[in-house]
Amino acid sequence: MPEKPEEKLLILQLSEDSRKISRILSNEISIRILKLLDRKSMSASDIADELGVRLNTLKYNLDSLLEVELIRVRQVKWSRKGREIKVYETVGKTIILLSGKKNSDMSLILTLLRHYNLKSPEKKDTSEISGLCCEHGI
């Protein structure tokens, strides 16, 4: 079965569906996991050691991040004792939350994002996008 193409941009209207991602992203451990995995792929035990958290706490957060597809299992290795070891990595998604009160024009949002990305793909500051969105009433 062919693998579905990975979505790099996730645009969410504020709703019950977006609450789950918002809740996960408001969790400090989840954010620390994402930052760590953004630097390099790691196993759960390596992440737990690096962050100084218990493995069961970490596993809960990893499962939540996997469920909303913010991370993925990069590979599965086997320990000397024959145990499965999953190595995790981030998927590099950009997430945009939109107010549920407005019916925003998605094509305008995508055009603004493409314009911004083509102009300066290495730039991490989003103030220009915010300015463009306000200018266009988004």
mmCIF file of N, CA and C in Angstrom:
data_model
loop_
_atom_site.group_PDB
_atom_site.id
_atom_site.type_symbol
_atom_site.label_atom_id
_atom_site.label_comp_id
_atom_site.label_asym_id
_atom_site.label_seq_id
_atom_site.Cartn_x
_atom_site.Cartn_y
_atom_site.Cartn_z
ATOM 1 N N MET A 1 0.855 -1.179 0.000
ATOM 2 C CA MET A 1 0.000 0.000 0.000
ATOM 3 C C MET A 1 0.898 1.238 0.000
ATOM 4 N N PRO A 2 0.707 2.184 -0.952
ATOM 5 C CA PRO A 2 1.561 3.362 -1.010
ATOM 6 C C PRO A 2 1.321 4.276 0.182
ATOM 7 N N GLU A 3 2.405 4.897 0.633
ATOM 8 C CA GLU A 3 2.322 5.793 1.769
ATOM 9 C C GLU A 3 1.704 7.104 1.315
ATOM 10 N N LYS A 4 0.798 7.666 2.147
ATOM 11 C CA LYS A 4 0.166 8.921 1.761
ATOM 12 C C LYS A 4 1.183 10.061 1.873
ATOM 13 N N PRO A 5 1.054 11.088 1.011
ATOM 14 C CA PRO A 5 2.005 12.197 1.065
ATOM 15 C C PRO A 5 1.880 12.934 2.387
ATOM 16 N N GLU A 6 3.010 13.375 2.885
ATOM 17 C CA GLU A 6 3.049 14.053 4.168
ATOM 18 C C GLU A 6 2.631 15.507 4.019
ATOM 19 N N GLU A 7 1.731 15.940 4.874
ATOM 20 C CA GLU A 7 1.293 17.327 4.871
ATOM 21 C C GLU A 7 2.241 18.135 5.741
ATOM 22 N N LYS A 8 2.823 19.181 5.159
ATOM 23 C CA LYS A 8 3.740 20.029 5.899
ATOM 24 C C LYS A 8 3.046 21.231 6.513
ATOM 25 N N LEU A 9 1.827 21.530 6.052
ATOM 26 C CA LEU A 9 1.071 22.673 6.545
ATOM 27 C C LEU A 9 -0.259 22.177 7.070
ATOM 28 N N LEU A 10 -0.584 22.555 8.285
ATOM 29 C CA LEU A 10 -1.839 22.166 8.911
ATOM 30 C C LEU A 10 -2.567 23.431 9.318
ATOM 31 N N ILE A 11 -3.700 23.711 8.669
ATOM 32 C CA ILE A 11 -4.502 24.892 8.988
ATOM 33 C C ILE A 11 -5.747 24.404 9.711
ATOM 34 N N LEU A 12 -5.924 24.881 10.947
ATOM 35 C CA LEU A 12 -7.032 24.411 11.787
ATOM 36 C C LEU A 12 -7.962 25.549 12.155
ATOM 37 N N GLN A 13 -9.259 25.350 11.952
ATOM 38 C CA GLN A 13 -10.248 26.253 12.516
ATOM 39 C C GLN A 13 -10.354 25.889 13.997
ATOM 40 N N LEU A 14 -10.620 26.856 14.844
ATOM 41 C CA LEU A 14 -10.803 26.549 16.258
ATOM 42 C C LEU A 14 -12.066 25.702 16.396
ATOM 43 N N SER A 15 -11.880 24.477 16.861
ATOM 44 C CA SER A 15 -12.984 23.536 16.978
ATOM 45 C C SER A 15 -12.576 22.448 17.960
ATOM 46 N N GLU A 16 -13.442 21.469 18.123
ATOM 47 C CA GLU A 16 -13.124 20.338 18.985
ATOM 48 C C GLU A 16 -11.888 19.595 18.471
ATOM 49 N N ASP A 17 -11.763 19.478 17.142
ATOM 50 C CA ASP A 17 -10.622 18.769 16.569
ATOM 51 C C ASP A 17 -9.300 19.478 16.857
ATOM 52 N N SER A 18 -9.316 20.798 16.818
ATOM 53 C CA SER A 18 -8.071 21.533 17.043
ATOM 54 C C SER A 18 -7.714 21.623 18.530
ATOM 55 N N ARG A 19 -8.669 21.356 19.392
ATOM 56 C CA ARG A 19 -8.401 21.410 20.841
ATOM 57 C C ARG A 19 -7.327 20.412 21.244
ATOM 58 N N LYS A 20 -7.337 19.227 20.628
ATOM 59 C CA LYS A 20 -6.383 18.186 20.985
ATOM 60 C C LYS A 20 -4.958 18.656 20.686
ATOM 61 N N ILE A 21 -4.741 19.208 19.504
ATOM 62 C CA ILE A 21 -3.403 19.697 19.150
ATOM 63 C C ILE A 21 -3.013 20.856 20.050
ATOM 64 N N SER A 22 -3.947 21.761 20.306
ATOM 65 C CA SER A 22 -3.668 22.897 21.191
ATOM 66 C C SER A 22 -3.285 22.427 22.590
ATOM 67 N N ARG A 23 -4.000 21.418 23.081
ATOM 68 C CA ARG A 23 -3.701 20.878 24.416
ATOM 69 C C ARG A 23 -2.304 20.271 24.443
ATOM 70 N N ILE A 24 -1.973 19.511 23.417
ATOM 71 C CA ILE A 24 -0.660 18.873 23.356
ATOM 72 C C ILE A 24 0.442 19.923 23.273
ATOM 73 N N LEU A 25 0.229 20.963 22.453
ATOM 74 C CA LEU A 25 1.245 21.999 22.299
ATOM 75 C C LEU A 25 1.348 22.923 23.508
ATOM 76 N N SER A 26 0.365 22.870 24.401
ATOM 77 C CA SER A 26 0.455 23.671 25.625
ATOM 78 C C SER A 26 1.169 22.908 26.744
ATOM 79 N N ASN A 27 1.499 21.644 26.490
ATOM 80 C CA ASN A 27 2.187 20.810 27.460
ATOM 81 C C ASN A 27 3.699 21.034 27.340
ATOM 82 N N GLU A 28 4.338 21.432 28.422
ATOM 83 C CA GLU A 28 5.767 21.757 28.416
ATOM 84 C C GLU A 28 6.630 20.571 27.970
ATOM 85 N N ILE A 29 6.296 19.384 28.415
ATOM 86 C CA ILE A 29 7.106 18.215 28.047
ATOM 87 C C ILE A 29 6.999 17.944 26.546
ATOM 88 N N SER A 30 5.797 18.085 25.993
ATOM 89 C CA SER A 30 5.638 17.884 24.546
ATOM 90 C C SER A 30 6.487 18.877 23.753
ATOM 91 N N ILE A 31 6.495 20.118 24.177
ATOM 92 C CA ILE A 31 7.305 21.144 23.495
ATOM 93 C C ILE A 31 8.786 20.807 23.616
ATOM 94 N N ARG A 32 9.216 20.378 24.792
ATOM 95 C CA ARG A 32 10.624 20.008 24.978
ATOM 96 C C ARG A 32 11.002 18.811 24.107
ATOM 97 N N ILE A 33 10.082 17.861 23.959
ATOM 98 C CA ILE A 33 10.318 16.704 23.092
ATOM 99 C C ILE A 33 10.476 17.166 21.648
ATOM 100 N N LEU A 34 9.565 18.023 21.188
ATOM 101 C CA LEU A 34 9.637 18.522 19.811
ATOM 102 C C LEU A 34 10.947 19.265 19.550
ATOM 103 N N LYS A 35 11.361 20.102 20.495
ATOM 104 C CA LYS A 35 12.624 20.841 20.330
ATOM 105 C C LYS A 35 13.811 19.894 20.271
ATOM 106 N N LEU A 36 13.805 18.892 21.118
ATOM 107 C CA LEU A 36 14.899 17.921 21.143
ATOM 108 C C LEU A 36 14.939 17.105 19.851
ATOM 109 N N LEU A 37 13.784 16.618 19.415
ATOM 110 C CA LEU A 37 13.731 15.813 18.202
ATOM 111 C C LEU A 37 13.975 16.640 16.942
ATOM 112 N N ASP A 38 13.799 17.930 17.051
ATOM 113 C CA ASP A 38 14.100 18.801 15.914
ATOM 114 C C ASP A 38 15.605 18.827 15.638
ATOM 115 N N ARG A 39 16.390 18.592 16.699
ATOM 116 C CA ARG A 39 17.861 18.570 16.551
ATOM 117 C C ARG A 39 18.363 17.218 16.064
ATOM 118 N N LYS A 40 17.775 16.118 16.590
ATOM 119 C CA LYS A 40 18.213 14.778 16.179
ATOM 120 C C LYS A 40 17.170 13.736 16.553
ATOM 121 N N SER A 41 17.168 12.637 15.827
ATOM 122 C CA SER A 41 16.270 11.517 16.108
ATOM 123 C C SER A 41 16.767 10.781 17.342
ATOM 124 N N MET A 42 15.821 10.326 18.175
ATOM 125 C CA MET A 42 16.207 9.671 19.426
ATOM 126 C C MET A 42 15.176 8.622 19.832
ATOM 127 N N SER A 43 15.627 7.690 20.667
ATOM 128 C CA SER A 43 14.727 6.690 21.252
ATOM 129 C C SER A 43 14.050 7.292 22.486
ATOM 130 N N ALA A 44 12.993 6.636 22.944
ATOM 131 C CA ALA A 44 12.263 7.109 24.124
ATOM 132 C C ALA A 44 13.163 7.174 25.354
ATOM 133 N N SER A 45 13.982 6.154 25.574
ATOM 134 C CA SER A 45 14.844 6.167 26.764
ATOM 135 C C SER A 45 15.892 7.282 26.679
ATOM 136 N N ASP A 46 16.410 7.545 25.471
ATOM 137 C CA ASP A 46 17.369 8.644 25.309
ATOM 138 C C ASP A 46 16.704 9.995 25.560
ATOM 139 N N ILE A 47 15.471 10.146 25.083
ATOM 140 C CA ILE A 47 14.738 11.398 25.301
ATOM 141 C C ILE A 47 14.460 11.582 26.793
ATOM 142 N N ALA A 48 14.021 10.511 27.464
ATOM 143 C CA ALA A 48 13.730 10.579 28.901
ATOM 144 C C ALA A 48 14.978 10.979 29.678
ATOM 145 N N ASP A 49 16.120 10.390 29.338
ATOM 146 C CA ASP A 49 17.374 10.746 30.011
ATOM 147 C C ASP A 49 17.739 12.202 29.770
ATOM 148 N N GLU A 50 17.628 12.632 28.531
ATOM 149 C CA GLU A 50 17.993 13.998 28.155
ATOM 150 C C GLU A 50 17.110 15.037 28.849
ATOM 151 N N LEU A 51 15.818 14.738 28.939
ATOM 152 C CA LEU A 51 14.875 15.686 29.541
ATOM 153 C C LEU A 51 14.710 15.508 31.044
ATOM 154 N N GLY A 52 15.212 14.408 31.570
ATOM 155 C CA GLY A 52 15.094 14.161 33.006
ATOM 156 C C GLY A 52 13.667 13.879 33.450
ATOM 157 N N VAL A 53 12.928 13.117 32.621
ATOM 158 C CA VAL A 53 11.558 12.756 32.979
ATOM 159 C C VAL A 53 11.433 11.236 33.028
ATOM 160 N N ARG A 54 10.415 10.766 33.763
ATOM 161 C CA ARG A 54 10.188 9.333 33.852
ATOM 162 C C ARG A 54 9.700 8.800 32.507
ATOM 163 N N LEU A 55 10.053 7.560 32.216
ATOM 164 C CA LEU A 55 9.733 6.956 30.934
ATOM 165 C C LEU A 55 8.227 6.856 30.690
ATOM 166 N N ASN A 56 7.438 6.564 31.735
ATOM 167 C CA ASN A 56 5.985 6.462 31.531
ATOM 168 C C ASN A 56 5.370 7.828 31.209
ATOM 169 N N THR A 57 5.892 8.896 31.816
ATOM 170 C CA THR A 57 5.438 10.255 31.494
ATOM 171 C C THR A 57 5.803 10.591 30.058
ATOM 172 N N LEU A 58 7.010 10.258 29.677
ATOM 173 C CA LEU A 58 7.479 10.526 28.317
ATOM 174 C C LEU A 58 6.649 9.745 27.302
ATOM 175 N N LYS A 59 6.365 8.480 27.595
ATOM 176 C CA LYS A 59 5.603 7.629 26.676
ATOM 177 C C LYS A 59 4.220 8.213 26.408
ATOM 178 N N TYR A 60 3.577 8.736 27.443
ATOM 179 C CA TYR A 60 2.266 9.379 27.280
ATOM 180 C C TYR A 60 2.368 10.534 26.286
ATOM 181 N N ASN A 61 3.389 11.364 26.439
ATOM 182 C CA ASN A 61 3.576 12.520 25.559
ATOM 183 C C ASN A 61 3.947 12.096 24.140
ATOM 184 N N LEU A 62 4.796 11.081 24.011
ATOM 185 C CA LEU A 62 5.145 10.575 22.681
ATOM 186 C C LEU A 62 3.908 10.037 21.962
ATOM 187 N N ASP A 63 3.074 9.279 22.676
ATOM 188 C CA ASP A 63 1.857 8.733 22.075
ATOM 189 C C ASP A 63 0.923 9.858 21.609
ATOM 190 N N SER A 64 0.818 10.926 22.403
ATOM 191 C CA SER A 64 -0.019 12.069 22.022
ATOM 192 C C SER A 64 0.522 12.754 20.780
ATOM 193 N N LEU A 65 1.826 12.961 20.724
ATOM 194 C CA LEU A 65 2.455 13.601 19.563
ATOM 195 C C LEU A 65 2.336 12.729 18.314
ATOM 196 N N LEU A 66 2.448 11.424 18.476
ATOM 197 C CA LEU A 66 2.266 10.498 17.358
ATOM 198 C C LEU A 66 0.825 10.542 16.839
ATOM 199 N N GLU A 67 -0.129 10.582 17.759
ATOM 200 C CA GLU A 67 -1.543 10.571 17.395
ATOM 201 C C GLU A 67 -1.926 11.764 16.515
ATOM 202 N N VAL A 68 -1.355 12.931 16.799
ATOM 203 C CA VAL A 68 -1.679 14.121 15.999
ATOM 204 C C VAL A 68 -0.648 14.353 14.889
ATOM 205 N N GLU A 69 0.212 13.381 14.690
ATOM 206 C CA GLU A 69 1.194 13.361 13.602
ATOM 207 C C GLU A 69 2.168 14.541 13.610
ATOM 208 N N LEU A 70 2.622 14.919 14.814
ATOM 209 C CA LEU A 70 3.678 15.927 14.925
ATOM 210 C C LEU A 70 5.057 15.275 14.994
ATOM 211 N N ILE A 71 5.081 13.973 15.323
ATOM 212 C CA ILE A 71 6.311 13.181 15.270
ATOM 213 C C ILE A 71 5.968 11.861 14.581
ATOM 214 N N ARG A 72 6.990 11.111 14.238
ATOM 215 C CA ARG A 72 6.802 9.786 13.643
ATOM 216 C C ARG A 72 7.939 8.882 14.087
ATOM 217 N N VAL A 73 7.732 7.592 13.906
ATOM 218 C CA VAL A 73 8.790 6.621 14.174
ATOM 219 C C VAL A 73 9.662 6.579 12.927
ATOM 220 N N ARG A 74 10.913 6.958 13.090
ATOM 221 C CA ARG A 74 11.849 6.994 11.956
ATOM 222 C C ARG A 74 12.336 5.595 11.604
ATOM 223 N N GLN A 75 12.633 4.829 12.656
ATOM 224 C CA GLN A 75 13.109 3.471 12.453
ATOM 225 C C GLN A 75 12.876 2.658 13.714
ATOM 226 N N VAL A 76 12.932 1.358 13.558
ATOM 227 C CA VAL A 76 12.822 0.444 14.696
ATOM 228 C C VAL A 76 14.114 -0.353 14.746
ATOM 229 N N LYS A 77 14.762 -0.318 15.911
ATOM 230 C CA LYS A 77 15.986 -1.089 16.128
ATOM 231 C C LYS A 77 15.674 -2.168 17.160
ATOM 232 N N TRP A 78 16.624 -3.075 17.321
ATOM 233 C CA TRP A 78 16.466 -4.135 18.310
ATOM 234 C C TRP A 78 17.639 -4.093 19.270
ATOM 235 N N SER A 79 17.327 -4.183 20.561
ATOM 236 C CA SER A 79 18.380 -4.186 21.575
ATOM 237 C C SER A 79 19.065 -5.553 21.605
ATOM 238 N N ARG A 80 20.139 -5.653 22.360
ATOM 239 C CA ARG A 80 20.847 -6.935 22.505
ATOM 240 C C ARG A 80 19.960 -7.995 23.154
ATOM 241 N N LYS A 81 19.010 -7.503 23.972
ATOM 242 C CA LYS A 81 18.099 -8.426 24.650
ATOM 243 C C LYS A 81 16.869 -8.751 23.796
ATOM 244 N N GLY A 82 16.848 -8.263 22.555
ATOM 245 C CA GLY A 82 15.742 -8.563 21.649
ATOM 246 C C GLY A 82 14.522 -7.677 21.826
ATOM 247 N N ARG A 83 14.695 -6.542 22.488
ATOM 248 C CA ARG A 83 13.579 -5.616 22.671
ATOM 249 C C ARG A 83 13.533 -4.614 21.528
ATOM 250 N N GLU A 84 12.305 -4.272 21.148
ATOM 251 C CA GLU A 84 12.087 -3.296 20.087
ATOM 252 C C GLU A 84 12.384 -1.890 20.619
ATOM 253 N N ILE A 85 13.169 -1.128 19.870
ATOM 254 C CA ILE A 85 13.492 0.249 20.238
ATOM 255 C C ILE A 85 13.077 1.145 19.076
ATOM 256 N N LYS A 86 12.107 2.015 19.332
ATOM 257 C CA LYS A 86 11.645 2.950 18.308
ATOM 258 C C LYS A 86 12.481 4.228 18.384
ATOM 259 N N VAL A 87 12.855 4.730 17.225
ATOM 260 C CA VAL A 87 13.588 5.994 17.128
ATOM 261 C C VAL A 87 12.628 7.007 16.516
ATOM 262 N N TYR A 88 12.435 8.121 17.221
ATOM 263 C CA TYR A 88 11.454 9.131 16.832
ATOM 264 C C TYR A 88 12.117 10.333 16.170
ATOM 265 N N GLU A 89 11.333 11.027 15.314
ATOM 266 C CA GLU A 89 11.770 12.278 14.697
ATOM 267 C C GLU A 89 10.554 13.174 14.505
ATOM 268 N N THR A 90 10.795 14.478 14.329
ATOM 269 C CA THR A 90 9.695 15.396 14.058
ATOM 270 C C THR A 90 9.316 15.311 12.586
ATOM 271 N N VAL A 91 8.128 15.802 12.271
ATOM 272 C CA VAL A 91 7.687 15.813 10.877
ATOM 273 C C VAL A 91 7.803 17.194 10.256
ATOM 274 N N GLY A 92 8.101 18.208 11.045
ATOM 275 C CA GLY A 92 8.330 19.552 10.506
ATOM 276 C C GLY A 92 7.082 20.219 9.955
ATOM 277 N N LYS A 93 5.967 20.108 10.650
ATOM 278 C CA LYS A 93 4.727 20.744 10.204
ATOM 279 C C LYS A 93 4.665 22.189 10.670
ATOM 280 N N THR A 94 4.048 23.019 9.838
ATOM 281 C CA THR A 94 3.684 24.375 10.229
ATOM 282 C C THR A 94 2.204 24.338 10.566
ATOM 283 N N ILE A 95 1.851 24.844 11.744
ATOM 284 C CA ILE A 95 0.465 24.803 12.199
ATOM 285 C C ILE A 95 -0.066 26.222 12.313
ATOM 286 N N ILE A 96 -1.235 26.443 11.716
ATOM 287 C CA ILE A 96 -1.885 27.750 11.777
ATOM 288 C C ILE A 96 -3.265 27.537 12.378
ATOM 289 N N LEU A 97 -3.574 28.261 13.442
ATOM 290 C CA LEU A 97 -4.900 28.204 14.056
ATOM 291 C C LEU A 97 -5.677 29.434 13.619
ATOM 292 N N LEU A 98 -6.877 29.228 13.104
ATOM 293 C CA LEU A 98 -7.729 30.319 12.657
ATOM 294 C C LEU A 98 -8.915 30.457 13.587
ATOM 295 N N SER A 99 -9.308 31.684 13.826
ATOM 296 C CA SER A 99 -10.484 31.944 14.626
ATOM 297 C C SER A 99 -11.701 31.332 13.969
ATOM 298 N N GLY A 100 -12.575 30.749 14.753
ATOM 299 C CA GLY A 100 -13.782 30.140 14.221
ATOM 300 C C GLY A 100 -14.848 31.156 13.861
ATOM 301 N N LYS A 101 -14.639 32.422 14.217
ATOM 302 C CA LYS A 101 -15.650 33.447 13.982
ATOM 303 C C LYS A 101 -15.665 33.942 12.543
ATOM 304 N N LYS A 102 -14.506 33.879 11.876
ATOM 305 C CA LYS A 102 -14.418 34.376 10.506
ATOM 306 C C LYS A 102 -14.366 33.212 9.540
ATOM 307 N N ASN A 103 -14.871 33.443 8.366
ATOM 308 C CA ASN A 103 -14.736 32.472 7.293
ATOM 309 C C ASN A 103 -13.569 32.949 6.436
ATOM 310 N N SER A 104 -12.356 32.643 6.858
ATOM 311 C CA SER A 104 -11.167 33.146 6.181
ATOM 312 C C SER A 104 -11.004 32.511 4.812
ATOM 313 N N ASP A 105 -10.462 33.268 3.892
ATOM 314 C CA ASP A 105 -10.199 32.791 2.545
ATOM 315 C C ASP A 105 -8.905 31.993 2.566
ATOM 316 N N MET A 106 -9.020 30.666 2.465
ATOM 317 C CA MET A 106 -7.850 29.784 2.543
ATOM 318 C C MET A 106 -6.858 30.048 1.426
ATOM 319 N N SER A 107 -7.358 30.365 0.237
ATOM 320 C CA SER A 107 -6.427 30.603 -0.868
ATOM 321 C C SER A 107 -5.573 31.833 -0.595
ATOM 322 N N LEU A 108 -6.139 32.847 0.039
ATOM 323 C CA LEU A 108 -5.368 34.040 0.381
ATOM 324 C C LEU A 108 -4.299 33.694 1.418
ATOM 325 N N ILE A 109 -4.668 32.889 2.405
ATOM 326 C CA ILE A 109 -3.704 32.477 3.428
ATOM 327 C C ILE A 109 -2.558 31.709 2.787
ATOM 328 N N LEU A 110 -2.877 30.770 1.930
ATOM 329 C CA LEU A 110 -1.833 29.980 1.272
ATOM 330 C C LEU A 110 -0.956 30.852 0.375
ATOM 331 N N THR A 111 -1.551 31.813 -0.322
ATOM 332 C CA THR A 111 -0.783 32.729 -1.162
ATOM 333 C C THR A 111 0.192 33.536 -0.312
ATOM 334 N N LEU A 112 -0.284 34.041 0.818
ATOM 335 C CA LEU A 112 0.579 34.822 1.712
ATOM 336 C C LEU A 112 1.730 33.967 2.243
ATOM 337 N N LEU A 113 1.428 32.726 2.597
ATOM 338 C CA LEU A 113 2.468 31.840 3.110
ATOM 339 C C LEU A 113 3.496 31.495 2.039
ATOM 340 N N ARG A 114 3.025 31.233 0.816
ATOM 341 C CA ARG A 114 3.957 30.953 -0.285
ATOM 342 C C ARG A 114 4.840 32.159 -0.564
ATOM 343 N N HIS A 115 4.230 33.342 -0.568
ATOM 344 C CA HIS A 115 4.979 34.583 -0.797
ATOM 345 C C HIS A 115 6.070 34.734 0.266
ATOM 346 N N TYR A 116 5.694 34.517 1.501
ATOM 347 C CA TYR A 116 6.642 34.650 2.600
ATOM 348 C C TYR A 116 7.754 33.614 2.485
ATOM 349 N N ASN A 117 7.390 32.359 2.205
ATOM 350 C CA ASN A 117 8.373 31.282 2.115
ATOM 351 C C ASN A 117 9.335 31.483 0.946
ATOM 352 N N LEU A 118 8.831 31.927 -0.197
ATOM 353 C CA LEU A 118 9.697 32.157 -1.352
ATOM 354 C C LEU A 118 10.620 33.345 -1.130
ATOM 355 N N LYS A 119 10.125 34.334 -0.424
ATOM 356 C CA LYS A 119 10.906 35.536 -0.182
ATOM 357 C C LYS A 119 12.074 35.270 0.752
ATOM 358 N N SER A 120 11.815 34.507 1.820
ATOM 359 C CA SER A 120 12.874 34.245 2.801
ATOM 360 C C SER A 120 12.635 32.914 3.501
ATOM 361 N N PRO A 121 12.907 31.778 2.848
ATOM 362 C CA PRO A 121 12.616 30.469 3.448
ATOM 363 C C PRO A 121 13.405 30.170 4.710
ATOM 364 N N GLU A 122 14.557 30.802 4.895
ATOM 365 C CA GLU A 122 15.350 30.531 6.092
ATOM 366 C C GLU A 122 14.932 31.386 7.278
ATOM 367 N N LYS A 123 14.097 32.381 7.036
ATOM 368 C CA LYS A 123 13.689 33.309 8.087
ATOM 369 C C LYS A 123 12.699 32.639 9.028
ATOM 370 N N LYS A 124 12.933 32.725 10.322
ATOM 371 C CA LYS A 124 12.061 32.089 11.305
ATOM 372 C C LYS A 124 11.060 33.076 11.905
ATOM 373 N N ASP A 125 11.281 34.363 11.771
ATOM 374 C CA ASP A 125 10.416 35.381 12.350
ATOM 375 C C ASP A 125 9.093 35.428 11.590
ATOM 376 N N THR A 126 7.987 35.311 12.301
ATOM 377 C CA THR A 126 6.681 35.294 11.644
ATOM 378 C C THR A 126 6.009 36.661 11.668
ATOM 379 N N SER A 127 6.675 37.707 12.115
ATOM 380 C CA SER A 127 6.042 39.017 12.212
ATOM 381 C C SER A 127 5.591 39.522 10.847
ATOM 382 N N GLU A 128 6.330 39.190 9.794
ATOM 383 C CA GLU A 128 5.934 39.631 8.457
ATOM 384 C C GLU A 128 4.631 38.963 8.042
ATOM 385 N N ILE A 129 4.477 37.666 8.345
ATOM 386 C CA ILE A 129 3.226 36.981 8.018
ATOM 387 C C ILE A 129 2.084 37.599 8.816
ATOM 388 N N SER A 130 2.319 37.869 10.100
ATOM 389 C CA SER A 130 1.281 38.474 10.926
ATOM 390 C C SER A 130 0.861 39.812 10.345
ATOM 391 N N GLY A 131 1.832 40.605 9.923
ATOM 392 C CA GLY A 131 1.538 41.902 9.320
ATOM 393 C C GLY A 131 0.736 41.757 8.050
ATOM 394 N N LEU A 132 1.117 40.808 7.194
ATOM 395 C CA LEU A 132 0.397 40.586 5.950
ATOM 396 C C LEU A 132 -1.024 40.114 6.220
ATOM 397 N N CYS A 133 -1.181 39.234 7.199
ATOM 398 C CA CYS A 133 -2.512 38.727 7.520
ATOM 399 C C CYS A 133 -3.408 39.837 8.045
ATOM 400 N N CYS A 134 -2.879 40.693 8.924
ATOM 401 C CA CYS A 134 -3.668 41.804 9.451
ATOM 402 C C CYS A 134 -4.040 42.768 8.321
ATOM 403 N N GLU A 135 -3.085 43.004 7.437
ATOM 404 C CA GLU A 135 -3.307 43.893 6.301
ATOM 405 C C GLU A 135 -4.438 43.396 5.413
ATOM 406 N N HIS A 136 -4.593 42.086 5.331
ATOM 407 C CA HIS A 136 -5.624 41.488 4.494
ATOM 408 C C HIS A 136 -6.854 41.062 5.302
ATOM 409 N N GLY A 137 -6.920 41.455 6.560
ATOM 410 C CA GLY A 137 -8.091 41.171 7.384
ATOM 411 C C GLY A 137 -8.221 39.730 7.834
ATOM 412 N N ILE A 138 -7.088 39.042 7.941
ATOM 413 C CA ILE A 138 -7.130 37.645 8.388
ATOM 414 C C ILE A 138 -6.748 37.580 9.851
#
